[in-house]
PDB file of C-alpha atoms in Angstrom:
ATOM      1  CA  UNK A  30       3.797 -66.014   8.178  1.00  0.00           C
ATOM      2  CA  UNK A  31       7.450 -65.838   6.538  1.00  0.00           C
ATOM      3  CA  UNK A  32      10.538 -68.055   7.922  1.00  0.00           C
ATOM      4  CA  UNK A  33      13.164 -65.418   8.624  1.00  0.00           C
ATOM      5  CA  UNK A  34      16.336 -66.606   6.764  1.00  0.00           C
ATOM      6  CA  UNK A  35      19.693 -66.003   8.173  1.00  0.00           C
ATOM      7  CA  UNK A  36      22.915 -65.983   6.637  1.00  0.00           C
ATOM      8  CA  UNK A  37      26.434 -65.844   7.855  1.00  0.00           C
ATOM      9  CA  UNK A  38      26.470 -62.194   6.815  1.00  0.00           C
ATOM     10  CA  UNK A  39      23.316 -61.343   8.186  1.00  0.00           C
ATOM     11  CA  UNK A  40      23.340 -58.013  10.828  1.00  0.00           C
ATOM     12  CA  UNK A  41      22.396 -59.988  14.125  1.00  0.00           C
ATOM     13  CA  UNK A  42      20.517 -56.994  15.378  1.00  0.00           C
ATOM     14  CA  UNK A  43      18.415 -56.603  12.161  1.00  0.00           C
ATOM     15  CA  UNK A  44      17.266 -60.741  12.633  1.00  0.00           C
ATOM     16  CA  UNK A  45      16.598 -60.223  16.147  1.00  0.00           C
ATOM     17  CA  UNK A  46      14.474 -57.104  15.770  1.00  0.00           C
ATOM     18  CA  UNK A  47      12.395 -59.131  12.902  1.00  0.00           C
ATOM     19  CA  UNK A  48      11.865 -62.154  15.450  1.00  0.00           C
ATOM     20  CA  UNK A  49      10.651 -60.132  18.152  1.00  0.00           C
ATOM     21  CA  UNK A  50       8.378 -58.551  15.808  1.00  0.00           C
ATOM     22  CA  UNK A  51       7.086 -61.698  14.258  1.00  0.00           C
ATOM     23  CA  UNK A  52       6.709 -63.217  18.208  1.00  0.00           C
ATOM     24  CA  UNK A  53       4.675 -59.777  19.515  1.00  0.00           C
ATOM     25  CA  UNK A  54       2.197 -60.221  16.124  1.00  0.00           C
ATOM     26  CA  UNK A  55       1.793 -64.094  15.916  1.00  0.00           C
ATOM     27  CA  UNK A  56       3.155 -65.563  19.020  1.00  0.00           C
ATOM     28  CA  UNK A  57       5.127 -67.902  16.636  1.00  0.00           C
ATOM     29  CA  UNK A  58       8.388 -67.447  14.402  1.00  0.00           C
ATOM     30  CA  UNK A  59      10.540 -69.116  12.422  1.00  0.00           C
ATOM     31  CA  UNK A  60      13.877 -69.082  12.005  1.00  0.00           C
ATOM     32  CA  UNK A  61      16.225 -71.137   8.814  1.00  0.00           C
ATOM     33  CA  UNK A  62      19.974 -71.076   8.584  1.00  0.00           C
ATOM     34  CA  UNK A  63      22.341 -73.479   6.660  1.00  0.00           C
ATOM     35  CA  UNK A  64      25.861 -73.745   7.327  1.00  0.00           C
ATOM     36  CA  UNK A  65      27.619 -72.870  10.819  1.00  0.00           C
ATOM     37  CA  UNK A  66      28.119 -69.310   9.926  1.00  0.00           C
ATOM     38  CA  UNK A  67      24.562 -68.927   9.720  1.00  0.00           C
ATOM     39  CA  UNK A  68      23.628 -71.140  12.229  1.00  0.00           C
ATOM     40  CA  UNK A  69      25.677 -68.824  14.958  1.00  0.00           C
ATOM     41  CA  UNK A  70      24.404 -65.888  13.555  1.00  0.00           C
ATOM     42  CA  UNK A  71      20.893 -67.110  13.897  1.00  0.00           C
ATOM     43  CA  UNK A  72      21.653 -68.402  17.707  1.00  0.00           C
ATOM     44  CA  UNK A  73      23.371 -64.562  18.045  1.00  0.00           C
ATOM     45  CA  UNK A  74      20.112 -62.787  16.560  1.00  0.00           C
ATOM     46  CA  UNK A  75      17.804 -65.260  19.141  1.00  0.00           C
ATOM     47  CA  UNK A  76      19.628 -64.128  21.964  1.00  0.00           C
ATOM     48  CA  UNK A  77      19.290 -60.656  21.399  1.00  0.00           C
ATOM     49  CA  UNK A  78      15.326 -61.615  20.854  1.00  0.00           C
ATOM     50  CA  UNK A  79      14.871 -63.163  24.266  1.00  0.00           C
ATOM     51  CA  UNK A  80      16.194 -60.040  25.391  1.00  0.00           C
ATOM     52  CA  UNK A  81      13.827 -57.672  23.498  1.00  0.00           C
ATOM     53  CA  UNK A  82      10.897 -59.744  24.423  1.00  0.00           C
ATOM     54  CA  UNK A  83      12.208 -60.495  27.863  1.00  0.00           C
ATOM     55  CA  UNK A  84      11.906 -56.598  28.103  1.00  0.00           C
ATOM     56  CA  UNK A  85       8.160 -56.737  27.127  1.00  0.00           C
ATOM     57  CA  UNK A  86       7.765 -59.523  30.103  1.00  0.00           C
ATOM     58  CA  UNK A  87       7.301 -62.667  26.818  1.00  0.00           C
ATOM     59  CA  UNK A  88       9.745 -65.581  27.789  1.00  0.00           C
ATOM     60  CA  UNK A  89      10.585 -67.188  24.741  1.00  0.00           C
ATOM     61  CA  UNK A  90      11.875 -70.136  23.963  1.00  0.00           C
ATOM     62  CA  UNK A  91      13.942 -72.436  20.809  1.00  0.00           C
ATOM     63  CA  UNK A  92      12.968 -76.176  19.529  1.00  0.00           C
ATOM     64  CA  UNK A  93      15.623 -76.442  16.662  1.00  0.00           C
ATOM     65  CA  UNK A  94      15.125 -79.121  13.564  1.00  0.00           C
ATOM     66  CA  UNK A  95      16.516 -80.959  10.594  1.00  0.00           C
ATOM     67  CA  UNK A  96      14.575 -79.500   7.370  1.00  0.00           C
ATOM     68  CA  UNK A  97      15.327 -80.342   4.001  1.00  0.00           C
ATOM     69  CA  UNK A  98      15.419 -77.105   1.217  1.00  0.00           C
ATOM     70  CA  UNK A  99      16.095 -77.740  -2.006  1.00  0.00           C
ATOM     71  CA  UNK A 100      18.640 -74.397  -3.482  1.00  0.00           C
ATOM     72  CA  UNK A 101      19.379 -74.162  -7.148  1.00  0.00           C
ATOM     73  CA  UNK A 102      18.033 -78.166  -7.676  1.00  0.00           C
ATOM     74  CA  UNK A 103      19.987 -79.499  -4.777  1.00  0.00           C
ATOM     75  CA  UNK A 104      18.676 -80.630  -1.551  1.00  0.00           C
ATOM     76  CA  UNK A 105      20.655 -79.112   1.263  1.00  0.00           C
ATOM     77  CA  UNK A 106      20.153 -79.659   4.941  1.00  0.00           C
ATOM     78  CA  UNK A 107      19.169 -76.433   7.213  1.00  0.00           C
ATOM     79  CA  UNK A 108      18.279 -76.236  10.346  1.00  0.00           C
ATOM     80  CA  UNK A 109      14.924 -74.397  11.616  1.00  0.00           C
ATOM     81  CA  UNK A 110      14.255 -73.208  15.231  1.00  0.00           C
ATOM     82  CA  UNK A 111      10.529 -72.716  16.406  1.00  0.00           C
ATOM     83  CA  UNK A 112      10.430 -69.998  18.740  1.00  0.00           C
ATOM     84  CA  UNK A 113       7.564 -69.647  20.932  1.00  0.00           C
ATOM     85  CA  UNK A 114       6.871 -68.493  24.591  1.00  0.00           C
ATOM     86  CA  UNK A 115       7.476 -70.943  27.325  1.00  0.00           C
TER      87      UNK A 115
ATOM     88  CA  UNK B   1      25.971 -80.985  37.384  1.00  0.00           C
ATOM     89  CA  UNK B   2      28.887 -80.282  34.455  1.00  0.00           C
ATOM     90  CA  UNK B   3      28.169 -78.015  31.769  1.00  0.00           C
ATOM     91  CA  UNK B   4      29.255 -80.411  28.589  1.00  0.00           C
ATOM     92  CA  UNK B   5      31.517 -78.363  26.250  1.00  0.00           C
ATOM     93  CA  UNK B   6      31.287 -79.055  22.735  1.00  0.00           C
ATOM     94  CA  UNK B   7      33.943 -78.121  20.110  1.00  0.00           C
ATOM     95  CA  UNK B   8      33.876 -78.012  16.348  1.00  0.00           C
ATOM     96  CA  UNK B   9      34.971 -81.545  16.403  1.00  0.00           C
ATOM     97  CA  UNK B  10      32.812 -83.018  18.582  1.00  0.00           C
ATOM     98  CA  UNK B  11      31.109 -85.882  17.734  1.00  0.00           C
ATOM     99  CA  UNK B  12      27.205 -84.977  18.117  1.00  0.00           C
ATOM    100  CA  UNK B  13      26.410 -88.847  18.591  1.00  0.00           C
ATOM    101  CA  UNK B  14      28.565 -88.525  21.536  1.00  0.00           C
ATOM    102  CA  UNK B  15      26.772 -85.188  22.773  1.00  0.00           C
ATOM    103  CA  UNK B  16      23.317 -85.896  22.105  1.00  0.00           C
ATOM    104  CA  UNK B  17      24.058 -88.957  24.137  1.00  0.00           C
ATOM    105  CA  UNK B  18      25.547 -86.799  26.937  1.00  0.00           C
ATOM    106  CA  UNK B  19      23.078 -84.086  26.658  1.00  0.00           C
ATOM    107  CA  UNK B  20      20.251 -86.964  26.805  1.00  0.00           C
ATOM    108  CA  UNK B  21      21.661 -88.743  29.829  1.00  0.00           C
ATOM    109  CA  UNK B  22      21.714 -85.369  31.617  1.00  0.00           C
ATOM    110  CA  UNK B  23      18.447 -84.426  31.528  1.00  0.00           C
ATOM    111  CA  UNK B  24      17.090 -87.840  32.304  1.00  0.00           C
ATOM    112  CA  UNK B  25      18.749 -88.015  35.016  1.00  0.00           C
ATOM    113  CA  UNK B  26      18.833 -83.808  36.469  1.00  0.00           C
ATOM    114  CA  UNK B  27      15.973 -82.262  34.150  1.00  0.00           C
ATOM    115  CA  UNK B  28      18.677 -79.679  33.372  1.00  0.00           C
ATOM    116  CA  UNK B  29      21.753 -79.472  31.431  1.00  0.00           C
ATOM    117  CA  UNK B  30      23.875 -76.477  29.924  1.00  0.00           C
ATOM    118  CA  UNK B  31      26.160 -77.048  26.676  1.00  0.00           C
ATOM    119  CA  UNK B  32      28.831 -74.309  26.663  1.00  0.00           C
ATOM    120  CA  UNK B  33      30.244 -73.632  22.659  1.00  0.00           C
ATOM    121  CA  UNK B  34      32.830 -70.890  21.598  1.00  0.00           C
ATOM    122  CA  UNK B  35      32.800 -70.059  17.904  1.00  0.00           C
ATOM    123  CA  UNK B  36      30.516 -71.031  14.755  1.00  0.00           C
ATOM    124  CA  UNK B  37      31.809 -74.554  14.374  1.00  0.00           C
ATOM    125  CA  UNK B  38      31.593 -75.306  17.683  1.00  0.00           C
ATOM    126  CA  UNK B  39      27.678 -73.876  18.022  1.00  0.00           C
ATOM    127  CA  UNK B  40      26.813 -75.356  14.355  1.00  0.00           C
ATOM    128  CA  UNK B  41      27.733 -78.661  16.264  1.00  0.00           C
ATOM    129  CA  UNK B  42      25.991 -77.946  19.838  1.00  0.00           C
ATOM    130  CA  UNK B  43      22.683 -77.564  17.248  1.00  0.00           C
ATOM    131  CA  UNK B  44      23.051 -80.908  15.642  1.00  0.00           C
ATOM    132  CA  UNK B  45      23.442 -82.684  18.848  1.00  0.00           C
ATOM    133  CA  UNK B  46      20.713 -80.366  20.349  1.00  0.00           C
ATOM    134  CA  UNK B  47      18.228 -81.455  17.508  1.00  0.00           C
ATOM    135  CA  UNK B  48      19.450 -85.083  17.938  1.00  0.00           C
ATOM    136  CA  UNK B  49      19.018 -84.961  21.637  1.00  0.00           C
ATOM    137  CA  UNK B  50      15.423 -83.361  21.530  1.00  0.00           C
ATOM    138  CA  UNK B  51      14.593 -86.614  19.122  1.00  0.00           C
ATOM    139  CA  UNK B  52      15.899 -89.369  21.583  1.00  0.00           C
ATOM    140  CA  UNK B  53      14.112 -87.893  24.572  1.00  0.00           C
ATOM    141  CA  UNK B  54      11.024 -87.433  22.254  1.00  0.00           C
ATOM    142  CA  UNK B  55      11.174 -91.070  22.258  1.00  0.00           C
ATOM    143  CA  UNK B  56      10.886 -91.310  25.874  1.00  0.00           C
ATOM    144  CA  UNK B  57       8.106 -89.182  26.550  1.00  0.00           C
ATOM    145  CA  UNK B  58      10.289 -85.519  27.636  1.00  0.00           C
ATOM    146  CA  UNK B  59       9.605 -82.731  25.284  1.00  0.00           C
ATOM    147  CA  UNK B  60      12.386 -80.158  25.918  1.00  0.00           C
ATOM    148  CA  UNK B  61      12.859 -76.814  24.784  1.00  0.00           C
ATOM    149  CA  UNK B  62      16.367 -74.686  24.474  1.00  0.00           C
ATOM    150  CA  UNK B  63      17.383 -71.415  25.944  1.00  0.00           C
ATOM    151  CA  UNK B  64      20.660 -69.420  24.593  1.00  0.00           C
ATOM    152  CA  UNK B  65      22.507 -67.080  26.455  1.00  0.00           C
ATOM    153  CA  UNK B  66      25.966 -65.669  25.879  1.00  0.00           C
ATOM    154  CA  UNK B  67      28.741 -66.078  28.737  1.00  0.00           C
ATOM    155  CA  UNK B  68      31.746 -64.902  29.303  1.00  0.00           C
ATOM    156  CA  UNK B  69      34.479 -67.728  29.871  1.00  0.00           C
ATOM    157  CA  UNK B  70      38.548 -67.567  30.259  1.00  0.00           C
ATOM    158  CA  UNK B  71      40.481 -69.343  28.368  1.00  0.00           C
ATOM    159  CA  UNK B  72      44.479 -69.054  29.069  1.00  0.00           C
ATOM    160  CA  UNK B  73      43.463 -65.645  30.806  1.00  0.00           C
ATOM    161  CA  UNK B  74      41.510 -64.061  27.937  1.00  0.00           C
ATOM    162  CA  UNK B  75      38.255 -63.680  28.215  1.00  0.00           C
ATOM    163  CA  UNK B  76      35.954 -64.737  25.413  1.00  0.00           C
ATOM    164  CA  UNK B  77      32.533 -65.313  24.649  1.00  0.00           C
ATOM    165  CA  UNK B  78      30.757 -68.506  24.612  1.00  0.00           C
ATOM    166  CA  UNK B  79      27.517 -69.509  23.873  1.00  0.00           C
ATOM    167  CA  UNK B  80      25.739 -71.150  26.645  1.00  0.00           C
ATOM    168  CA  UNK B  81      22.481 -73.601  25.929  1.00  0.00           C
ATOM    169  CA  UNK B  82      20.035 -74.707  28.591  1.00  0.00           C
ATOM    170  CA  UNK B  83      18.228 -77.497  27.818  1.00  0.00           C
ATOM    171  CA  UNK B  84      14.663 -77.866  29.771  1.00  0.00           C
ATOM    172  CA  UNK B  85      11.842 -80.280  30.035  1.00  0.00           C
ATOM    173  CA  UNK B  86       9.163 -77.798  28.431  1.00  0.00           C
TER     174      UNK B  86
END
């Protein structure tokens, strides 16, 4: 299973359709932003997500961490959120 | 119970500490944020939260939602966290 990764430019609507996808198969996603700009899209696309899958009577929710990714050699901080049902 | 608001500036020692003391105390608490800094730093003291309660035992999860709020009559949209023993 693939970590969705979000960007600041990311279409909210596309992430949240992908995470409600990945929940209805597996039960289990993942979601990595770094930066705020991604981080609020990413908390954007999850809302719309708990809607989707509040629709399909799955109550999800977040646990966000630290991770460390390294980018082009560097080692940059994101931040991951688990999403499960409750 | 308050709903701690957390700005871009925000310390997230200072929140996590809040947002920790909350839920130890009500097994509920809401962190209200309004714009990409200001959620960015809701996360970090979310994540930092999550770790000192980890240390006492309470595993909690996170659920978004968006709100409308007024500020100087305009109404804008916040993000709203509840934070939950799982």
């Amino acid at each position: 299973m693939d970590v969705i990764k979000v960007k600041a430019v990311s279409r909210t609507a596309a992430v949240a359709g992908a995470i409600a996808g990945v929940i209805r198969e597996h039960k289990h996603a993942e979601v990595q932003a770094i930066g705020a700009g991604a981080v609020n899209q990413s908390i954007k696309a999850l809302i719309l997500a708990k809607n989707f899958l509040d629709q399909d009577g799955i109550t999800v929710v977040f646990i966000p961490e630290f991770v460390n990714v390294e980018i082009d050699g560097k080692v940059r901080t994101a931040i991951k959120f688990i999403i499960e049902p409750r």
